[in-house]
Short mmCIF file of C-alpha atoms and ligand atoms in Angstrom, two decimals:
data_model
loop_
_atom_site.label_atom_id
_atom_site.label_comp_id
_atom_site.label_asym_id
_atom_site.label_seq_id
_atom_site.Cartn_x
_atom_site.Cartn_y
_atom_site.Cartn_z
CA UNK E 1 -23.72 16.44 -14.55
CA UNK E 2 -20.91 13.23 -14.10
CA UNK E 3 -22.27 10.14 -12.43
CA UNK E 4 -22.70 10.35 -8.63
CA UNK E 5 -19.63 8.10 -7.80
CA UNK E 6 -16.46 9.57 -6.27
CA UNK E 7 -13.48 8.67 -3.96
CA UNK E 8 -12.98 11.30 -1.54
CA UNK E 9 -9.36 11.34 -0.10
CA UNK E 10 -8.24 12.55 3.13
CA UNK E 11 -4.70 13.82 3.45
CA UNK E 12 -5.66 14.54 7.20
CA UNK E 13 -6.55 10.80 7.60
CA UNK E 14 -3.10 10.18 5.83
CA UNK E 15 -1.20 12.62 8.30
CA UNK E 16 -3.08 11.20 11.28
CA UNK E 17 -2.24 7.14 10.42
CA UNK E 18 1.27 8.35 9.78
CA UNK E 19 1.44 9.75 13.15
CA UNK E 20 -0.36 6.48 14.81
CA UNK E 21 2.81 4.36 13.33
CA UNK E 22 5.14 7.34 14.35
CA UNK E 23 4.14 7.18 18.26
CA UNK E 24 4.00 3.19 18.55
CA UNK E 25 7.28 3.00 17.10
CA UNK E 26 8.55 5.62 19.58
CA UNK E 27 6.98 3.96 22.52
CA UNK E 28 8.64 0.67 21.37
CA UNK E 29 11.99 2.34 20.83
CA UNK E 30 11.67 3.96 24.42
CA UNK E 31 10.69 0.95 25.90
CA UNK E 32 13.73 -0.73 25.13
CA UNK E 33 16.23 2.14 24.97
CA UNK E 34 17.43 1.79 21.24
CA UNK E 35 16.58 4.24 18.70
CA UNK E 36 13.15 4.69 16.53
CA UNK E 37 13.37 3.44 13.18
CA UNK E 38 12.87 6.20 10.31
CA UNK E 39 9.99 5.73 8.15
CA UNK E 40 9.55 4.81 4.30
CA UNK E 41 6.24 5.59 3.62
CA UNK E 42 5.22 3.31 0.77
CA UNK E 43 3.25 4.74 -2.11
CA UNK E 44 3.47 2.12 -4.70
CA UNK E 45 0.54 1.20 -6.99
CA UNK E 46 -0.79 5.40 -7.00
CA UNK E 47 0.01 5.63 -3.38
CA UNK E 48 -2.54 2.18 -3.07
CA UNK E 49 -4.79 4.55 -5.17
CA UNK E 50 -4.98 7.63 -3.25
CA UNK E 51 -2.91 9.74 -5.95
CA UNK E 52 0.93 10.48 -5.45
CA UNK E 53 0.52 14.29 -4.94
CA UNK E 54 -2.41 13.60 -2.04
CA UNK E 55 0.53 10.97 -0.78
CA UNK E 56 3.12 13.22 -0.77
CA UNK E 57 0.86 15.73 1.09
CA UNK E 58 -0.17 13.75 3.55
CA UNK E 59 3.23 11.74 4.23
CA UNK E 60 5.47 14.78 4.45
CA UNK E 61 6.08 13.96 8.06
CA UNK E 62 7.77 10.45 6.87
CA UNK E 63 11.68 10.50 6.70
CA UNK E 64 11.19 8.64 3.38
CA UNK E 65 9.01 7.56 0.24
CA UNK E 66 9.18 4.15 -1.18
CA UNK E 67 7.82 3.07 -4.67
CA UNK E 68 8.68 0.83 -7.43
CA UNK E 69 7.66 3.15 -10.38
CA UNK E 70 10.17 5.43 -11.95
CA UNK E 71 7.34 7.79 -12.87
CA UNK E 72 6.10 8.07 -9.62
CA UNK E 73 9.28 8.62 -8.12
CA UNK E 74 9.71 11.50 -10.61
CA UNK E 75 5.97 12.71 -9.87
CA UNK E 76 6.98 12.84 -5.94
CA UNK E 77 10.30 15.08 -7.05
CA UNK E 78 7.92 17.44 -9.01
CA UNK E 79 5.54 17.33 -6.18
CA UNK E 80 8.39 19.14 -4.09
CA UNK E 81 9.61 16.01 -2.12
CA UNK E 82 12.97 16.54 -1.17
CA UNK E 83 13.78 13.54 0.96
CA UNK E 84 14.81 10.06 0.31
CA UNK E 85 12.96 8.01 -2.15
CA UNK E 86 13.52 4.21 -2.50
CA UNK E 87 12.93 1.95 -5.41
CA UNK E 88 11.55 -1.03 -3.94
CA UNK E 89 12.46 -3.11 -7.08
CA UNK E 90 15.19 -1.20 -8.34
CA UNK E 91 15.97 -0.15 -11.72
CA UNK E 92 15.04 -2.04 -14.51
CA UNK E 93 17.66 -1.31 -17.39
CA UNK E 94 20.56 0.44 -17.39
CA UNK E 95 19.06 3.75 -18.96
CA UNK E 96 16.77 3.93 -15.86
CA UNK E 97 20.40 4.56 -13.65
CA UNK E 98 20.34 8.15 -15.43
CA UNK E 99 16.87 9.19 -13.44
CA UNK E 100 18.12 7.67 -10.55
CA UNK E 101 20.99 9.70 -10.98
CA UNK E 102 19.15 12.87 -11.98
CA UNK E 103 16.49 12.26 -8.99
CA UNK E 104 18.55 11.38 -6.23
CA UNK E 105 17.14 7.88 -5.93
CA UNK E 106 17.85 5.39 -3.72
CA UNK E 107 17.77 1.94 -5.04
CA UNK E 108 17.07 -1.38 -3.79
CA UNK E 109 19.65 -4.08 -5.70
CA UNK E 110 18.36 -7.75 -5.72
CA UNK E 111 20.24 -9.08 -8.50
CA UNK E 112 23.69 -9.87 -9.81
CA UNK E 113 22.59 -7.73 -12.96
CA UNK E 114 21.90 -4.43 -11.14
CA UNK E 115 25.12 -4.70 -9.57
CA UNK E 116 26.65 -5.13 -13.59
CA UNK E 117 24.65 -2.36 -14.55
CA UNK E 118 25.68 -0.13 -11.86
CA UNK E 119 29.37 -1.08 -12.33
CA UNK E 120 29.13 0.37 -16.09
CA UNK E 121 27.06 3.26 -15.08
CA UNK E 122 28.39 6.96 -15.41
CA UNK E 123 27.05 8.41 -12.49
CA UNK E 124 27.38 12.08 -11.42
CA UNK E 125 27.18 11.33 -7.51
CA UNK E 126 27.06 8.43 -5.52
CA UNK E 127 24.30 6.12 -5.56
CA UNK E 128 22.72 4.82 -1.97
CA UNK E 129 21.43 1.24 -2.45
CA UNK E 130 19.42 -1.31 -0.36
CA UNK E 131 20.55 -4.52 -1.01
CA UNK E 132 18.06 -7.13 -0.76
CA UNK E 133 18.33 -10.68 1.04
CA UNK E 134 15.68 -13.48 0.05
CA UNK E 135 15.10 -14.63 3.57
CA UNK E 136 12.52 -17.43 2.49
CA UNK E 137 9.46 -15.22 0.42
CA UNK E 138 11.43 -16.37 -2.59
CA UNK E 139 10.46 -13.68 -4.66
CA UNK E 140 12.98 -11.00 -4.82
CA UNK E 141 16.35 -11.12 -3.37
CA UNK E 142 19.86 -12.66 -3.22
CA UNK E 143 20.08 -15.81 -1.24
CA UNK E 144 21.35 -16.44 2.00
CA UNK E 145 24.53 -17.69 0.31
CA UNK E 146 24.99 -15.09 -2.39
CA UNK E 147 23.95 -11.80 -0.15
CA UNK E 148 27.95 -11.92 1.08
CA UNK E 149 29.38 -11.89 -2.34
CA UNK E 150 26.93 -9.35 -3.54
CA UNK E 151 27.71 -7.13 -0.63
CA UNK E 152 31.44 -7.50 -0.92
CA UNK E 153 31.20 -6.33 -4.63
CA UNK E 154 29.02 -3.35 -3.60
CA UNK E 155 31.58 -2.18 -1.23
CA UNK E 156 34.12 -2.31 -4.33
CA UNK E 157 32.01 -0.04 -6.09
CA UNK E 158 31.41 2.14 -3.14
CA UNK E 159 35.24 2.09 -2.71
CA UNK E 160 35.32 3.28 -6.38
CA UNK E 161 33.29 6.16 -6.04
CA UNK E 162 29.88 4.97 -7.61
CA UNK E 163 27.96 3.59 -4.75
CA UNK E 164 27.16 5.71 -1.30
CA UNK E 165 25.72 3.69 1.59
CA UNK E 166 25.11 0.10 1.26
CA UNK E 167 21.67 -1.02 3.52
CA UNK E 168 20.21 -4.47 4.04
CA UNK E 169 16.59 -5.26 3.38
CA UNK E 170 14.33 -8.36 3.04
CA UNK E 171 10.62 -8.61 2.77
CA UNK E 172 8.51 -10.96 5.31
CA UNK E 173 5.62 -13.22 3.72
CA UNK E 174 3.96 -14.39 7.13
CA UNK E 175 4.23 -11.18 9.07
CA UNK E 176 0.22 -10.88 9.38
CA UNK E 177 -0.34 -14.51 10.17
CA UNK E 178 0.59 -17.07 12.81
CA UNK E 179 3.96 -18.00 11.45
CA UNK E 180 5.15 -14.63 12.29
CA UNK E 181 8.74 -13.27 11.22
CA UNK E 182 11.08 -15.30 13.46
CA UNK E 183 12.53 -18.01 10.83
CA UNK E 184 12.70 -14.91 8.17
CA UNK E 185 14.32 -12.92 10.59
CA UNK E 186 16.86 -15.69 11.69
CA UNK E 187 17.82 -16.22 8.17
CA UNK E 188 18.37 -12.19 7.90
CA UNK E 189 20.26 -11.82 10.86
CA UNK E 190 22.67 -14.70 9.87
CA UNK E 191 23.31 -13.74 6.15
CA UNK E 192 23.79 -10.00 7.43
CA UNK E 193 25.68 -10.65 10.53
CA UNK E 194 28.87 -8.15 10.61
CA UNK E 195 28.01 -6.19 7.44
CA UNK E 196 27.18 -2.65 8.26
CA UNK E 197 24.73 -0.17 6.70
CA UNK E 198 21.30 0.87 7.35
CA UNK E 199 18.49 -2.23 7.83
CA UNK E 200 15.27 -2.60 6.83
CA UNK E 201 12.66 -5.48 7.27
CA UNK E 202 9.21 -4.35 8.27
CA UNK E 203 6.04 -3.84 6.13
CA UNK E 204 2.81 -2.66 7.98
CA UNK E 205 2.04 -6.00 9.67
CA UNK E 206 5.76 -6.36 11.32
CA UNK E 207 5.64 -2.45 12.08
CA UNK E 208 2.51 -2.87 14.22
CA UNK E 209 3.13 -6.64 15.47
CA UNK E 210 6.80 -6.67 15.91
CA UNK E 211 8.27 -3.29 16.14
CA UNK E 212 10.64 -4.68 18.37
CA UNK E 213 12.85 -5.87 15.75
CA UNK E 214 12.86 -2.64 14.02
CA UNK E 215 14.60 -0.44 16.97
CA UNK E 216 17.84 0.48 16.07
CA UNK E 217 21.30 1.36 18.04
CA UNK E 218 23.48 4.43 17.82
CA UNK E 219 25.37 3.25 14.70
CA UNK E 220 22.31 1.01 13.32
CA UNK E 221 19.39 2.95 11.56
CA UNK E 222 16.52 0.68 10.95
CA UNK E 223 14.12 1.72 8.30
CA UNK E 224 10.31 0.18 8.53
CA UNK E 225 8.42 0.21 5.44
CA UNK E 226 4.22 0.53 6.19
CA UNK E 227 2.02 0.84 3.41
CA UNK E 228 -1.47 -0.38 3.58
CA UNK E 229 -1.75 0.93 7.37
CA UNK E 230 -1.09 4.47 6.10
CA UNK E 231 -4.09 4.25 4.15
CA UNK E 232 -6.25 3.51 7.36
CA UNK E 233 -6.70 -0.31 6.02
CA UNK E 234 -5.31 -3.64 7.93
CA UNK E 235 -2.89 -5.64 7.09
CA UNK E 236 -4.36 -8.16 9.31
CA UNK E 237 -7.50 -10.67 8.75
CA UNK E 238 -8.27 -10.85 12.36
CA UNK E 239 -7.72 -7.41 13.62
CA UNK E 240 -9.41 -4.24 11.95
CA UNK E 241 -8.00 -0.87 11.33
CA UNK E 242 -9.98 0.69 13.71
CA UNK E 243 -8.55 -1.34 16.24
CA UNK E 244 -5.04 0.23 15.90
CA UNK E 245 -6.78 3.93 16.10
CA UNK E 246 -6.43 4.01 12.13
CA UNK E 247 -8.56 6.00 9.66
CA UNK E 248 -9.86 5.40 6.24
CA UNK E 249 -8.00 7.69 3.93
CA UNK E 250 -10.22 7.03 1.26
CA UNK E 251 -14.39 7.15 1.13
CA UNK E 252 -16.08 5.80 -1.81
CA UNK E 253 -19.41 7.11 -2.12
CA UNK E 254 -21.74 7.31 -4.39
CA UNK E 255 -25.89 7.76 -4.83
CA UNK E 256 -29.20 6.08 -5.48
CA UNK E 257 -29.98 6.33 -9.34
CA UNK E 258 -33.59 4.40 -8.52
CA UNK E 259 -35.72 2.51 -6.25
CA UNK E 260 -37.67 -0.60 -7.02
CA UNK E 261 -40.76 -2.32 -4.87
CA UNK E 262 -40.42 -5.85 -5.18
CA UNK E 263 -42.74 -8.49 -4.17
CA UNK E 264 -41.97 -11.80 -2.31
CA UNK E 265 -40.77 -14.03 -4.87
CA UNK E 266 -39.18 -11.41 -7.20
CA UNK E 267 -35.70 -12.02 -8.26
CA UNK E 268 -32.65 -9.15 -8.42
CA UNK E 269 -30.06 -8.54 -10.82
CA UNK E 270 -28.29 -10.82 -13.30
CA UNK E 271 -28.62 -14.39 -12.80
CA UNK E 272 -31.81 -14.03 -10.50
CA UNK E 273 -29.30 -14.87 -7.75
CA UNK E 274 -31.15 -12.92 -4.91
CA UNK E 275 -34.91 -13.39 -4.43
CA UNK E 276 -36.92 -11.57 -2.15
CA UNK E 277 -39.23 -13.65 0.66
CA UNK E 278 -41.26 -10.83 1.38
CA UNK E 279 -42.17 -7.60 -0.07
CA UNK E 280 -39.10 -5.25 -0.03
CA UNK E 281 -37.65 -1.94 -1.56
CA UNK E 282 -34.90 -2.37 -3.69
CA UNK E 283 -32.28 0.86 -4.10
CA UNK E 284 -30.02 0.95 -7.44
CA UNK E 285 -26.77 2.56 -6.53
CA UNK E 286 -24.32 4.15 -9.45
CA UNK E 287 -21.29 1.90 -8.61
CA UNK E 288 -20.53 -1.13 -10.42
CA UNK E 289 -17.23 -3.42 -11.41
CA UNK E 290 -16.31 -0.90 -14.04
CA UNK E 291 -15.72 1.66 -10.90
CA UNK E 292 -13.87 -1.15 -9.04
CA UNK E 293 -16.15 -2.32 -7.02
CA UNK E 294 -15.58 -6.58 -6.53
CA UNK E 295 -18.32 -8.74 -8.60
CA UNK E 296 -17.45 -11.03 -5.97
CA UNK E 297 -19.26 -9.08 -3.46
CA UNK E 298 -22.20 -10.90 -3.21
CA UNK E 299 -25.24 -10.34 -1.10
CA UNK E 300 -24.65 -9.43 2.31
CA UNK E 301 -21.76 -7.15 1.83
CA UNK E 302 -22.36 -4.29 3.61
CA UNK E 303 -22.62 -0.74 2.89
CA UNK E 304 -24.30 2.27 3.89
CA UNK E 305 -27.57 4.39 2.68
CA UNK E 306 -28.37 7.42 4.07
CA UNK E 307 -26.38 6.47 7.00
CA UNK E 308 -27.73 3.57 7.73
CA UNK E 309 -26.13 0.24 7.60
CA UNK E 310 -27.51 -2.21 5.09
CA UNK E 311 -26.52 -5.19 2.28
CA UNK E 312 -25.98 -5.53 -1.10
CA UNK E 313 -28.69 -8.08 -2.76
CA UNK E 314 -27.55 -9.97 -5.94
CA UNK E 315 -24.72 -9.74 -8.35
CA UNK E 316 -22.99 -6.51 -8.43
CA UNK E 317 -23.29 -5.47 -12.64
CA UNK E 318 -20.81 -3.31 -14.63
CA UNK E 319 -22.13 0.18 -13.55
CA UNK E 320 -24.60 -0.74 -10.70
CA UNK E 321 -25.34 -2.47 -7.68
CA UNK E 322 -28.70 -3.06 -5.78
CA UNK E 323 -28.92 -2.76 -2.18
CA UNK E 324 -31.69 -3.44 0.43
CA UNK E 325 -33.51 -0.56 1.47
CA UNK E 326 -35.67 -2.23 4.27
CA UNK E 327 -33.45 -0.56 7.00
CA UNK E 328 -33.89 2.67 4.77
CA UNK E 329 -37.74 3.29 4.29
CA UNK E 330 -37.47 6.67 3.63
CA UNK E 331 -34.64 6.32 1.10
CA UNK E 332 -35.33 7.67 -2.51
CA UNK E 333 -33.25 8.42 -5.64
CA UNK E 334 -30.66 10.82 -4.83
CA UNK E 335 -29.96 9.39 -1.02
CA UNK E 336 -26.02 9.22 0.00
CA UNK E 337 -24.53 5.79 -0.31
CA UNK E 338 -20.91 4.89 1.05
CA UNK E 339 -19.50 1.66 -0.39
CA UNK E 340 -16.30 1.98 1.88
CA UNK E 341 -14.70 4.52 4.16
CA UNK E 342 -15.83 6.87 6.83
CA UNK E 343 -19.54 6.84 7.49
CA UNK E 344 -19.32 3.31 5.81
CA UNK E 345 -17.93 0.04 6.45
CA UNK E 346 -14.49 -0.43 5.92
CA UNK E 347 -12.86 -1.56 2.67
CA UNK E 348 -11.54 -4.33 4.40
CA UNK E 349 -15.21 -5.64 5.62
CA UNK E 350 -16.17 -5.39 2.00
CA UNK E 351 -13.03 -7.00 0.57
CA UNK E 352 -13.92 -9.96 3.05
CA UNK E 353 -17.48 -10.40 1.55
CA UNK E 354 -15.23 -10.30 -2.00
CA UNK E 355 -12.92 -13.28 -1.12
CA UNK E 356 -10.37 -10.44 -1.27
CA UNK E 357 -7.75 -8.03 0.75
CA UNK E 358 -8.68 -4.20 1.16
CA UNK E 359 -5.23 -3.60 -0.91
CA UNK E 360 -6.66 -4.97 -4.02
CA UNK E 361 -10.13 -2.72 -3.53
CA UNK E 362 -7.96 0.67 -3.01
CA UNK E 363 -5.75 -0.11 -5.90
CA UNK E 364 -8.71 -1.04 -8.17
CA UNK E 365 -10.67 2.29 -8.21
CA UNK E 366 -11.13 2.85 -11.77
CA UNK E 367 -9.60 5.68 -13.24
CA UNK E 368 -13.71 7.00 -14.08
CA UNK E 369 -14.25 7.54 -10.68
CA UNK E 370 -13.34 11.01 -9.53
CA UNK E 371 -10.69 11.61 -7.18
CA UNK E 372 -11.68 14.76 -4.64
CA UNK E 373 -9.72 16.24 -2.44
CA UNK E 374 -11.42 16.87 1.03
C1 LIG P 1 4.20 -3.17 -0.79
C2 LIG P 1 5.57 -3.48 0.26
C3 LIG P 1 5.65 -3.12 1.46
C4 LIG P 1 4.38 -2.10 2.08
O1 LIG P 1 3.68 -3.29 2.37
P1 LIG P 1 2.34 -3.40 3.34
O2 LIG P 1 1.79 -4.83 3.75
O3 LIG P 1 1.34 -2.52 2.84
O4 LIG P 1 2.46 -2.66 4.55
C5 LIG P 1 7.00 -3.09 2.05
N1 LIG P 1 8.07 -3.64 1.58
C6 LIG P 1 7.79 -3.92 0.13
C7 LIG P 1 9.30 -4.59 -0.50
C8 LIG P 1 6.60 -3.98 -0.46
O5 LIG P 1 6.85 -4.44 -1.79
#
């Protein structure tokens, strides 16, 4: 019998969340009389911890898949995905172009070195690229000044038969916050003005809040790049996933291993950071930071035991954590526990208590936790 912890992955929730995004984009486009964007479903980092194969199944209605690990791209092809695949960081060395070619991948190009490698590559077919602009985040991309020359260079490679379509892409730093996207969008519009090709600018936050900027025209295809919202978590600190009609695709479950009856004045766990003020029952859950549960989630972090909402008490240990059983007087060893997901708190609520974001928790679920597809 393995430890009772597991992460259930629900491909129907992935499918549902994609349809929520699809509907939002279609309505926005219909409202402005434009063309609705295509969707690159972002499945980097093992599909945010959900598993590449589960994502390929759940996102079969997406127009494309996007990630940054070439092995994950190959796994998509092996899982039967025949549509476009975008490498968000492009290729890392010239040998990678064999894989780009063989598996028919679309690649981001964000450096001159990548253009040089494309110029020298022996390819069996044209490679579609998305040329990336650094519009202010200062992570990846050509500066506004060097974007035009990079585009011209890509066009030369296109004329020589090396490249297929040349798209234009950027990434927003503050789409989830009060600063919004207008400053970076103005930089993007100015730097790409008059340059033909597909456009891709929106992550989840921009897709949900600023879908109007992704509406295409008869001659320009837009692609949005949502990630986190497709897994049923929120990109926003001020709006939860449920408010958009999104459903959690991962549920982290475990069980009570033991119950302790403690007296007023008794402490719980390492460092004795929680002390009971009255007699109470404590449940010990088979889940710890070695499973990927955040150690910084302290007393008060929400958790559900036997279907009843309660809270963590004390410090999270490597393999266990403790919970307050006062709201669940009947709970005994074996009682079901939901750490986050369906029937429990949202991953975002747990993350907030740990000083982080749902993205990090989903990606950090440890390999030792069994993944179950439901
Ligand atoms: C991760 C990533 C996305 C998706 O971001 P979410 O916030 O998860 O929607 C989109 N584009 C790029 C370039 C990314 O790296």
